[in-house]
PDB file of C-alpha atoms in Angstrom:
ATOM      1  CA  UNK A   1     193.152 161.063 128.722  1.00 42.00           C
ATOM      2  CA  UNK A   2     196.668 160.309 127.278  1.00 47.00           C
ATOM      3  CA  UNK A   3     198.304 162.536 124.011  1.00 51.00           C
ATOM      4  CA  UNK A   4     197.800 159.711 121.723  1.00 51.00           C
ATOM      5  CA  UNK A   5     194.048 159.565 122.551  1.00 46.00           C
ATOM      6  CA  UNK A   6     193.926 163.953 122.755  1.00 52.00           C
ATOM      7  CA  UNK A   7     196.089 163.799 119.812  1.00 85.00           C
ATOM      8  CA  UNK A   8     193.403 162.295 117.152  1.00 95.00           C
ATOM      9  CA  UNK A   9     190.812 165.158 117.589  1.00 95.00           C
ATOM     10  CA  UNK A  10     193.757 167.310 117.271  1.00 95.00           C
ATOM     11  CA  UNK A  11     195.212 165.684 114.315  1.00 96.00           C
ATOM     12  CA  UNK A  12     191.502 165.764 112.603  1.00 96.00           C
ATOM     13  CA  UNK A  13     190.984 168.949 113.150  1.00 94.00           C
ATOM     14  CA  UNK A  14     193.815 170.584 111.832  1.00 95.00           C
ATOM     15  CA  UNK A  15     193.962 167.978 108.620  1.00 95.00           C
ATOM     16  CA  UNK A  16     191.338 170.790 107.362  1.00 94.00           C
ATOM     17  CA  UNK A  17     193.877 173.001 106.743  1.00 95.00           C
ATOM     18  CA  UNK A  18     196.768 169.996 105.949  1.00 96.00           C
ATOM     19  CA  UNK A  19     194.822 167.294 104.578  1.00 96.00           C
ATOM     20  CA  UNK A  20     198.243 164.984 104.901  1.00 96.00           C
ATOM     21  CA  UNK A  21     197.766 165.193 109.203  1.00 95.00           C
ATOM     22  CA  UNK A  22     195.011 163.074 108.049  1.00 97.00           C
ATOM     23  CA  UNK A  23     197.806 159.919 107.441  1.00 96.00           C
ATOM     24  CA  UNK A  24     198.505 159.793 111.498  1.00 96.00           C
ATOM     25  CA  UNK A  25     194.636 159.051 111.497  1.00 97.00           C
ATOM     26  CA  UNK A  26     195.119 156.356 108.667  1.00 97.00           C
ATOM     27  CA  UNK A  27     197.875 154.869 110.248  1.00 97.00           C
ATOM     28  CA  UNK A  28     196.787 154.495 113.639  1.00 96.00           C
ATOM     29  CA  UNK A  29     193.127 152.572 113.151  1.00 97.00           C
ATOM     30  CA  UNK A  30     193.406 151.068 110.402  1.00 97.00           C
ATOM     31  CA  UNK A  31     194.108 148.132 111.533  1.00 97.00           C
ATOM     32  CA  UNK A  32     191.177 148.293 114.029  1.00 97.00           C
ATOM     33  CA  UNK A  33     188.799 148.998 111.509  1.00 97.00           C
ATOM     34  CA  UNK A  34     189.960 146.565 108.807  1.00 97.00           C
ATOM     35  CA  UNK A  35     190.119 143.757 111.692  1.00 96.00           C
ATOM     36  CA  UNK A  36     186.343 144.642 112.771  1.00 95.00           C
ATOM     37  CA  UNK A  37     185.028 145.066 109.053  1.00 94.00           C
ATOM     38  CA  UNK A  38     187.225 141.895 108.313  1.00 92.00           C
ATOM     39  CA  UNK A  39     185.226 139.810 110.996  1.00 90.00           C
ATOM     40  CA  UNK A  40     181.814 140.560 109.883  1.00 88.00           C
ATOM     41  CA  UNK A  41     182.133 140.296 106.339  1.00 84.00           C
ATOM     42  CA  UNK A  42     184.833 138.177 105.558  1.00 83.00           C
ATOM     43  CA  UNK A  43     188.837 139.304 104.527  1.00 86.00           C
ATOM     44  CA  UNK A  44     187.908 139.147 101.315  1.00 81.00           C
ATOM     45  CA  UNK A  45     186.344 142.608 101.082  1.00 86.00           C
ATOM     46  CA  UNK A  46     187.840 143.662 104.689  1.00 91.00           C
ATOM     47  CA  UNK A  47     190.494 145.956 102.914  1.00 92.00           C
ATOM     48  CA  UNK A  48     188.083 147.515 100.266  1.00 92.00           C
ATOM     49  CA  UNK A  49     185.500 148.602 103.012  1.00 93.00           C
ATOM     50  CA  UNK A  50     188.187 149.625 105.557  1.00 96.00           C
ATOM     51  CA  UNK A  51     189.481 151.804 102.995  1.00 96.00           C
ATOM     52  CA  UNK A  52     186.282 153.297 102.057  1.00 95.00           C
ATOM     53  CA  UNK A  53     185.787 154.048 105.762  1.00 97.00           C
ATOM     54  CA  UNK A  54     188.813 156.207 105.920  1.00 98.00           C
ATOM     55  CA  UNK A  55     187.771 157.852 102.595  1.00 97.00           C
ATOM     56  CA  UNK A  56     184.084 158.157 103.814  1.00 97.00           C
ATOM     57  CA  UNK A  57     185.984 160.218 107.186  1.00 98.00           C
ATOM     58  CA  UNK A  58     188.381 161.655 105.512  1.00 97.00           C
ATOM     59  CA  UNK A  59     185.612 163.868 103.348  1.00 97.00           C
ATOM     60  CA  UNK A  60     183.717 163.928 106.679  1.00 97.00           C
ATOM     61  CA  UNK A  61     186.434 165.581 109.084  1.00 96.00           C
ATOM     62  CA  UNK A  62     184.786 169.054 108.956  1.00 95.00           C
ATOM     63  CA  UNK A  63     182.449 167.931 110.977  1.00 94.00           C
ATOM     64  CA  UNK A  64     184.009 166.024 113.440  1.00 95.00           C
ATOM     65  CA  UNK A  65     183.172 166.521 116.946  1.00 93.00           C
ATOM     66  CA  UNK A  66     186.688 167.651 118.380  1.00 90.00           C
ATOM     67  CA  UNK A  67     185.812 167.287 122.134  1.00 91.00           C
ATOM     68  CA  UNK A  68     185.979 163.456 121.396  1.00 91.00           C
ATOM     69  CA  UNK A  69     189.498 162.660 122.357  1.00 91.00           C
ATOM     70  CA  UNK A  70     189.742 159.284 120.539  1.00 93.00           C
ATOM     71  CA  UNK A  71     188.897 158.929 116.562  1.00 96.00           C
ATOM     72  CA  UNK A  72     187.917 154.655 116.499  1.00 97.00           C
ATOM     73  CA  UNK A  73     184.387 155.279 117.583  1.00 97.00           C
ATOM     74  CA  UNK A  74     183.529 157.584 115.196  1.00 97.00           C
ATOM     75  CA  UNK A  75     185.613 155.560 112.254  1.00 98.00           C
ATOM     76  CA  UNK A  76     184.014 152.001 113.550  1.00 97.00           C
ATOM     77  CA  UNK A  77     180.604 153.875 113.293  1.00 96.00           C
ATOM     78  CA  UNK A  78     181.432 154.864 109.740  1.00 97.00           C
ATOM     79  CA  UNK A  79     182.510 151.386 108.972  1.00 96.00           C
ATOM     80  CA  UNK A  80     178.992 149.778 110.486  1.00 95.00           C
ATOM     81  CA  UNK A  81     177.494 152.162 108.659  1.00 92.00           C
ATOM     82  CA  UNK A  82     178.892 150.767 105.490  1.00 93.00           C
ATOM     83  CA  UNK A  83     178.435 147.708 106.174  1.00 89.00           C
ATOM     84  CA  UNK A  84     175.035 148.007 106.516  1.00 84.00           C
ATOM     85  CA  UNK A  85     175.163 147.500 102.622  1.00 80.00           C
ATOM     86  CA  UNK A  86     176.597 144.229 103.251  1.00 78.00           C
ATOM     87  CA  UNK A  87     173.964 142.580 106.081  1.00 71.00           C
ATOM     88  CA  UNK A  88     172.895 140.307 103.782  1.00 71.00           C
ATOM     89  CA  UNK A  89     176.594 138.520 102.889  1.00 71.00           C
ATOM     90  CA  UNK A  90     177.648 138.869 106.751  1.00 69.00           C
ATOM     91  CA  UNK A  91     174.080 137.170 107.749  1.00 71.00           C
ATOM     92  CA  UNK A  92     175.280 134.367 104.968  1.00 74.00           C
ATOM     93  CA  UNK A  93     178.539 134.186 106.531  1.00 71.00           C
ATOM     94  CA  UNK A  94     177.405 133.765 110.008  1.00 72.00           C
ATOM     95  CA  UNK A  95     174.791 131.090 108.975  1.00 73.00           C
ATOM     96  CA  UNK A  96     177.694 129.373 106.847  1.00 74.00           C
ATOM     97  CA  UNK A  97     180.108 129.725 109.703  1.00 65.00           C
ATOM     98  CA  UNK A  98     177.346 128.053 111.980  1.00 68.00           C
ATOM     99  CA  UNK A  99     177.658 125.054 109.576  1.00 70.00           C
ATOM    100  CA  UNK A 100     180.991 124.054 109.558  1.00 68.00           C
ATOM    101  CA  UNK A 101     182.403 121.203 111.504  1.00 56.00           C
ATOM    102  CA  UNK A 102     185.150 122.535 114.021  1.00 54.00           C
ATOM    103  CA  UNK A 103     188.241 120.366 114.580  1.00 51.00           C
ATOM    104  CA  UNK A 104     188.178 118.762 118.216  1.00 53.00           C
ATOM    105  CA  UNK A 105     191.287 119.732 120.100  1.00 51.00           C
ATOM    106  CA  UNK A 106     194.544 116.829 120.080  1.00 53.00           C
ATOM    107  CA  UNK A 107     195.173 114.903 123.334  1.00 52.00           C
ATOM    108  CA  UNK A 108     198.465 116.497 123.476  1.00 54.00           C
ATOM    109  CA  UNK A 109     197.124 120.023 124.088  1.00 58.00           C
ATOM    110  CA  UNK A 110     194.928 119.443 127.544  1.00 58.00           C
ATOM    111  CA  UNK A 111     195.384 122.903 128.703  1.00 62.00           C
ATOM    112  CA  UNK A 112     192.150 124.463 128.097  1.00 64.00           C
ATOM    113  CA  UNK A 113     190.476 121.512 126.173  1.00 60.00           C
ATOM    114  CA  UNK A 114     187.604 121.367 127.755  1.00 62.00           C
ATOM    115  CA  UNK A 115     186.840 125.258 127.459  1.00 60.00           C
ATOM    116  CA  UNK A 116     188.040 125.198 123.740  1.00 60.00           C
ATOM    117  CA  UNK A 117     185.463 121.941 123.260  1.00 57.00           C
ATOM    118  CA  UNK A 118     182.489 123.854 124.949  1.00 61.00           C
ATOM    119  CA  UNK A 119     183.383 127.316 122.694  1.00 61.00           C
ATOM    120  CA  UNK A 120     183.518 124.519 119.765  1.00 64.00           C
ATOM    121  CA  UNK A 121     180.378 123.154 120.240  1.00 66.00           C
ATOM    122  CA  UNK A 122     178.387 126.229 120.969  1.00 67.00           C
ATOM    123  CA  UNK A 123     180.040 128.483 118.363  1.00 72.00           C
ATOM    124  CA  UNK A 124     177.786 127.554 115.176  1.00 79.00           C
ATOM    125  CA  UNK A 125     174.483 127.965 118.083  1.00 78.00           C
ATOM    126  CA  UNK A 126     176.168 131.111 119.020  1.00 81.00           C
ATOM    127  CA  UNK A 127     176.744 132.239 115.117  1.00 81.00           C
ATOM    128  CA  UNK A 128     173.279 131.227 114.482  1.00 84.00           C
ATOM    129  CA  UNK A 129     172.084 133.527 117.001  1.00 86.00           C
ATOM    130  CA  UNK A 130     174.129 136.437 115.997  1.00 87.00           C
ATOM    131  CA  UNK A 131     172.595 136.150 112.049  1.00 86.00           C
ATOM    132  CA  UNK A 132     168.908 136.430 114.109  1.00 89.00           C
ATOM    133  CA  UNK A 133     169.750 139.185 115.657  1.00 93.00           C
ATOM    134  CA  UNK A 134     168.479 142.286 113.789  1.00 93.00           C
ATOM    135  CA  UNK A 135     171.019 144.449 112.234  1.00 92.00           C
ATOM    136  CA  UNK A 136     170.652 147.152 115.260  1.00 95.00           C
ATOM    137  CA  UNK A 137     171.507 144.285 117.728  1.00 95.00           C
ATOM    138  CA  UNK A 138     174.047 142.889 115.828  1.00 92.00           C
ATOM    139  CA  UNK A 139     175.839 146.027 115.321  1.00 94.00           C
ATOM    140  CA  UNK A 140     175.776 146.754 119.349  1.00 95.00           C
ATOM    141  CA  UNK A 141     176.901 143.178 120.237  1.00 94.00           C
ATOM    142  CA  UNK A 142     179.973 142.923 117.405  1.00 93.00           C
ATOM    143  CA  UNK A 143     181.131 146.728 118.245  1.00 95.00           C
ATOM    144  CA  UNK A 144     181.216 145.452 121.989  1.00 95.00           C
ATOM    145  CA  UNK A 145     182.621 142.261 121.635  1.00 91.00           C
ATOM    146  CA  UNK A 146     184.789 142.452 118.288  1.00 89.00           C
ATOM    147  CA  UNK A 147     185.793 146.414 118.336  1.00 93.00           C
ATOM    148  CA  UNK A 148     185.355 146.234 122.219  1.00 92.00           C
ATOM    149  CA  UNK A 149     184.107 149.582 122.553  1.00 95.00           C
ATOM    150  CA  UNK A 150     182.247 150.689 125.814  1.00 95.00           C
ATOM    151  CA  UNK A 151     179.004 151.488 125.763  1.00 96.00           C
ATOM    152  CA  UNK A 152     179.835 155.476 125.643  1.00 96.00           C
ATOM    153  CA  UNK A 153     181.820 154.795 122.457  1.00 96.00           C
ATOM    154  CA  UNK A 154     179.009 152.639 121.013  1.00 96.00           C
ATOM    155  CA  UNK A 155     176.567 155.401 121.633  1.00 96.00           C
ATOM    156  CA  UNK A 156     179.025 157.760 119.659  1.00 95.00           C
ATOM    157  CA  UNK A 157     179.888 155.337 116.909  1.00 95.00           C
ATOM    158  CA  UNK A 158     176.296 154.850 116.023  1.00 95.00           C
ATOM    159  CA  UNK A 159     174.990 158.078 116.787  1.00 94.00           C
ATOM    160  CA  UNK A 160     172.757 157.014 119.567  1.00 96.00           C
ATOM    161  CA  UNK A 161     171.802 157.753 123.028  1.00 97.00           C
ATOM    162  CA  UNK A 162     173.813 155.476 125.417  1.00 97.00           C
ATOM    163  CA  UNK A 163     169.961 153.965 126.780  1.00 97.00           C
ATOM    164  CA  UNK A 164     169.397 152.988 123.405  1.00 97.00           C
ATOM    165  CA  UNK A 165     172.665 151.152 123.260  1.00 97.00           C
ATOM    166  CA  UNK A 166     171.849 149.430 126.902  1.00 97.00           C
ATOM    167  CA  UNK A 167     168.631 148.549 125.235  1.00 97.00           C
ATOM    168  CA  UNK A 168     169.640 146.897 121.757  1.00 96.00           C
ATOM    169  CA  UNK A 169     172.659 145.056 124.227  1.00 96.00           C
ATOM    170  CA  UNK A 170     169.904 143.823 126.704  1.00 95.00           C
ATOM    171  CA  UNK A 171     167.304 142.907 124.245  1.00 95.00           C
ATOM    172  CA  UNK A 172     170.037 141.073 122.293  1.00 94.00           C
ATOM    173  CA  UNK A 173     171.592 138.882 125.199  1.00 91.00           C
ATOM    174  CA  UNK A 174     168.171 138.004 126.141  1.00 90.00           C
ATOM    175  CA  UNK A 175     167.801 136.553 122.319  1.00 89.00           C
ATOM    176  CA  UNK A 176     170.652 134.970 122.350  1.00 88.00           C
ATOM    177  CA  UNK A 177     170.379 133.191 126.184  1.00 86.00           C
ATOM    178  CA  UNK A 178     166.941 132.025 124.782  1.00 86.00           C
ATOM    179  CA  UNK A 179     168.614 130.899 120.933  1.00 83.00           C
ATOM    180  CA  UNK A 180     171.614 128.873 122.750  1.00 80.00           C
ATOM    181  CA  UNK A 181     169.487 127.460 125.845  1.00 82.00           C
ATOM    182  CA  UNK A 182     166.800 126.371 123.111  1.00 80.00           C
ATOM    183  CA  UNK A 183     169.334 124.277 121.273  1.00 74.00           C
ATOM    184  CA  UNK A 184     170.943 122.603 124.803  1.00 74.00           C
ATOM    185  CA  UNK A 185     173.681 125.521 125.240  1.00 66.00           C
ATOM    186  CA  UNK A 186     174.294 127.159 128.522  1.00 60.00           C
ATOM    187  CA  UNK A 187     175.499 130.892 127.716  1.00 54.00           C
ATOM    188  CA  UNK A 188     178.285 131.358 129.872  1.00 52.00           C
ATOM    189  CA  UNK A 189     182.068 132.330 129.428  1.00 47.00           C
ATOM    190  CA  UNK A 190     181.748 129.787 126.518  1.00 42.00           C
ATOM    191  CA  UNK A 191     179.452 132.421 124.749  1.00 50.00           C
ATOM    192  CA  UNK A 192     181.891 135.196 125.578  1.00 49.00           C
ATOM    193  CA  UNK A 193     185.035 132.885 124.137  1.00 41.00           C
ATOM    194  CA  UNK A 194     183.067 131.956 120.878  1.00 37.00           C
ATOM    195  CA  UNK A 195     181.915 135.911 120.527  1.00 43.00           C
ATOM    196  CA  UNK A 196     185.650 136.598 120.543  1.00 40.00           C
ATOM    197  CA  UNK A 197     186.865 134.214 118.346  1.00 37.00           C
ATOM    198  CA  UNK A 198     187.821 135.059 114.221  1.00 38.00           C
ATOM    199  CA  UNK A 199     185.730 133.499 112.161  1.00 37.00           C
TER     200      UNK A 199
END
């Protein structure tokens, strides 16, 4: 555990008594936050959620768990949780996302091609599949493969036992595998590319 990572519980806990320590908090994840709320809703309200996360924390530090060493869990779980208000504009996104035609890549850049192609042509199967998933799912697969938490930090950001978490992850490859092999897509490192890519 380094001093940045002990540091955070430390910060939060004594911003009850200096409200201001909170800032270090601020400063350090927002950028996490605000690039994983950005992602599944769209930049357009990114900023306005992210902010409300913070807010949303900063009222909630009291009860913060101070043994957890490291504050983005708990903030990306307070952000998911927001955007649970939003599933229905990041479902539209996703599908919308699906729809649009990706530009092939130019003769002159061969390096990768071919894996960029295959990420290119299964990323609106792949989006597709993500705006199935339900919103438990979802939230398990984008806070592992967007926020790349573990599955410990999942458990903690959604206030869930880490089987649970195993669970939604398992239940939600197994949808997907089905989803991309059912439209002539082989889930493979393509998947795992296109998962990682900004929409």
């Amino acid at each position: 555990m380094d001093d940045a990572a002990e540091s955070d519980a430390r910060i939060i806990v004594a911003s009850a008594s200096n409200p201001q320590l909170f800032a270090l908090i601020f400063e350090r994840h927002y950028d996490a936050v605000f690039s994983y709320v950005g992602r599944r809703v769209g930049q357009e309200i990114a900023d306005e959620l992210a902010a409300e996360t913070f807010l949303v924390a900063f009222r909630a530090r009291q009860r913060y768990d101070g043994t957890r060493p490291i504050a983005r869990p708990w903030l990306l779980g307070i952000a998911t949780n927001l955007l649970r208000h939003h599933q229905r504009t990041e479902v539209r996104r996703f599908r919308a996302y699906a729809r649009l035609e990706r530009p092939e890549p130019s003769a002159g850049d061969l390096e990768g091609a071919d894996a960029r192609l295959d990420a290119a042509r299964a990323r609106p199967h792949l989006l597709r599949a993500l705006a199935d998933l339900s919103r438990e799912e979802r939230d398990a697969v984008l806070l592992l493969a967007w926020a790349d938490l573990s599955y410990e930090e999942i458990a903690n950001a959604l206030g869930i036992p880490i089987g649970t978490v195993r669970s939604r992850l398992h239940r939600a490859r197994v949808r997907m595998r089905e989803r991309l092999a059912a439209s002539g897509q082989y889930p493979s490192e393509v998947a795992k590319e296109v998962v990682h890519t900004d929409g």
